[in-house]
Amino acid sequence: MKNFIFGIACLITVGLSCSKKPDTSAVAAVDESRATYDTTAIDSFSPGATSVDVVRQIRMSSQRYQDSLKAVVKLQEQEKKIADELEKENKKKAEEEKKKSSETKDDKPKTE
């Protein structure tokens, strides 16, 4: 009788240890179903709600924004003209100084 109970206990132990384990692939399948895009909630149902991109496009198309772009372009052109004029003046001054220095060298008598 003791052997019989011991045998049944061994069979139950072996049966439980060799039983089929729960399938973990179902858990992995849930992880793979994650979205690859941004899922941030946007309250688009509230009154007056607009997306950031739409607001940006509206600002960029406004007349004031276009005018400010034109003003920036004009300012850059003016700065370029001023820089060109200064460059020309500096070149003229450098040429005049070269002429003066060459004249003074020619005017000096050579003493040997």
Short mmCIF file of C-alpha atoms in Angstrom, two decimals:
data_model
loop_
_atom_site.label_atom_id
_atom_site.label_comp_id
_atom_site.label_asym_id
_atom_site.label_seq_id
_atom_site.Cartn_x
_atom_site.Cartn_y
_atom_site.Cartn_z
CA MET A 1 0.00 0.00 0.00
CA LYS A 2 2.84 2.36 0.81
CA ASN A 3 4.38 1.63 -2.56
CA PHE A 4 1.09 2.28 -4.28
CA ILE A 5 0.68 5.78 -2.71
CA PHE A 6 4.33 6.54 -3.44
CA GLY A 7 3.85 5.55 -7.09
CA ILE A 8 0.75 7.72 -7.47
CA ALA A 9 2.59 10.68 -5.87
CA CYS A 10 5.48 10.21 -8.32
CA LEU A 11 3.12 10.04 -11.30
CA ILE A 12 1.34 13.23 -10.22
CA THR A 13 4.67 15.01 -9.75
CA VAL A 14 5.95 13.90 -13.17
CA GLY A 15 2.64 14.78 -14.77
CA LEU A 16 2.63 18.29 -13.35
CA SER A 17 6.27 18.98 -14.19
CA CYS A 18 5.89 17.74 -17.77
CA SER A 19 2.57 19.46 -18.42
CA LYS A 20 2.20 21.93 -21.24
CA LYS A 21 3.38 25.44 -20.33
CA PRO A 22 1.21 28.50 -21.13
CA ASP A 23 1.84 29.95 -24.61
CA THR A 24 3.96 33.12 -24.35
CA SER A 25 3.69 33.91 -28.06
CA ALA A 26 0.29 35.52 -27.45
CA VAL A 27 1.96 38.06 -25.17
CA ALA A 28 4.61 38.78 -27.81
CA ALA A 29 1.91 39.31 -30.43
CA VAL A 30 0.35 42.02 -28.29
CA ASP A 31 3.69 43.85 -28.05
CA GLU A 32 4.16 43.74 -31.82
CA SER A 33 0.87 45.48 -32.41
CA ARG A 34 2.16 48.80 -31.07
CA ALA A 35 1.72 51.76 -33.35
CA THR A 36 4.83 53.12 -35.05
CA TYR A 37 3.43 56.65 -35.21
CA ASP A 38 2.77 59.31 -32.62
CA THR A 39 -0.41 58.56 -30.71
CA THR A 40 -0.57 61.75 -28.66
CA ALA A 41 -4.16 62.63 -27.98
CA ILE A 42 -5.31 65.88 -29.54
CA ASP A 43 -8.53 67.42 -28.37
CA SER A 44 -9.88 68.15 -31.82
CA PHE A 45 -13.45 68.28 -30.64
CA SER A 46 -13.11 71.36 -28.48
CA PRO A 47 -14.40 74.58 -30.01
CA GLY A 48 -11.77 76.47 -31.98
CA ALA A 49 -9.22 73.66 -31.94
CA THR A 50 -6.69 73.69 -34.77
CA SER A 51 -3.55 71.68 -35.25
CA VAL A 52 -0.13 73.27 -34.90
CA ASP A 53 0.65 72.76 -38.59
CA VAL A 54 -2.49 74.55 -39.70
CA VAL A 55 -1.77 77.50 -37.42
CA ARG A 56 1.80 77.69 -38.77
CA GLN A 57 0.56 77.72 -42.36
CA ILE A 58 -1.94 80.46 -41.53
CA ARG A 59 0.78 82.60 -39.96
CA MET A 60 3.13 82.06 -42.88
CA SER A 61 0.47 83.06 -45.41
CA SER A 62 -0.53 86.21 -43.56
CA GLN A 63 0.24 89.59 -45.16
CA ARG A 64 2.24 90.79 -42.18
CA TYR A 65 4.57 87.78 -42.40
CA GLN A 66 5.04 88.29 -46.15
CA ASP A 67 5.81 91.97 -45.57
CA SER A 68 8.39 91.12 -42.94
CA LEU A 69 10.11 88.74 -45.37
CA LYS A 70 10.28 91.50 -48.00
CA ALA A 71 11.70 93.92 -45.43
CA VAL A 72 14.42 91.43 -44.50
CA VAL A 73 15.38 90.99 -48.16
CA LYS A 74 15.58 94.77 -48.66
CA LEU A 75 17.72 95.15 -45.56
CA GLN A 76 20.12 92.46 -46.78
CA GLU A 77 20.40 94.15 -50.18
CA GLN A 78 21.18 97.49 -48.54
CA GLU A 79 23.85 95.93 -46.35
CA LYS A 80 25.40 94.29 -49.40
CA LYS A 81 25.46 97.62 -51.30
CA ILE A 82 27.09 99.36 -48.36
CA ALA A 83 29.70 96.64 -48.05
CA ASP A 84 30.48 96.88 -51.79
CA GLU A 85 30.86 100.67 -51.58
CA LEU A 86 33.20 100.38 -48.61
CA GLU A 87 35.26 97.82 -50.48
CA LYS A 88 35.58 100.14 -53.49
CA GLU A 89 36.61 103.07 -51.27
CA ASN A 90 39.21 100.95 -49.52
CA LYS A 91 40.64 99.83 -52.86
CA LYS A 92 40.85 103.45 -54.06
CA LYS A 93 42.60 104.52 -50.87
CA ALA A 94 45.05 101.63 -51.14
CA GLU A 95 45.86 102.56 -54.76
CA GLU A 96 46.39 106.21 -53.82
CA GLU A 97 48.71 105.21 -50.98
CA LYS A 98 50.69 103.00 -53.35
CA LYS A 99 51.03 105.88 -55.80
CA LYS A 100 52.14 108.25 -53.06
CA SER A 101 54.66 105.78 -51.70
CA SER A 102 56.05 105.08 -55.17
CA GLU A 103 56.31 108.83 -55.84
CA THR A 104 58.18 109.45 -52.60
CA LYS A 105 60.60 106.64 -53.38
CA ASP A 106 61.26 108.10 -56.84
CA ASP A 107 61.72 111.62 -55.42
CA LYS A 108 64.36 110.62 -52.92
CA PRO A 109 67.87 110.88 -54.39
CA LYS A 110 69.99 107.85 -54.09
CA THR A 111 73.06 108.38 -51.94
CA GLU A 112 75.86 106.00 -52.57
#
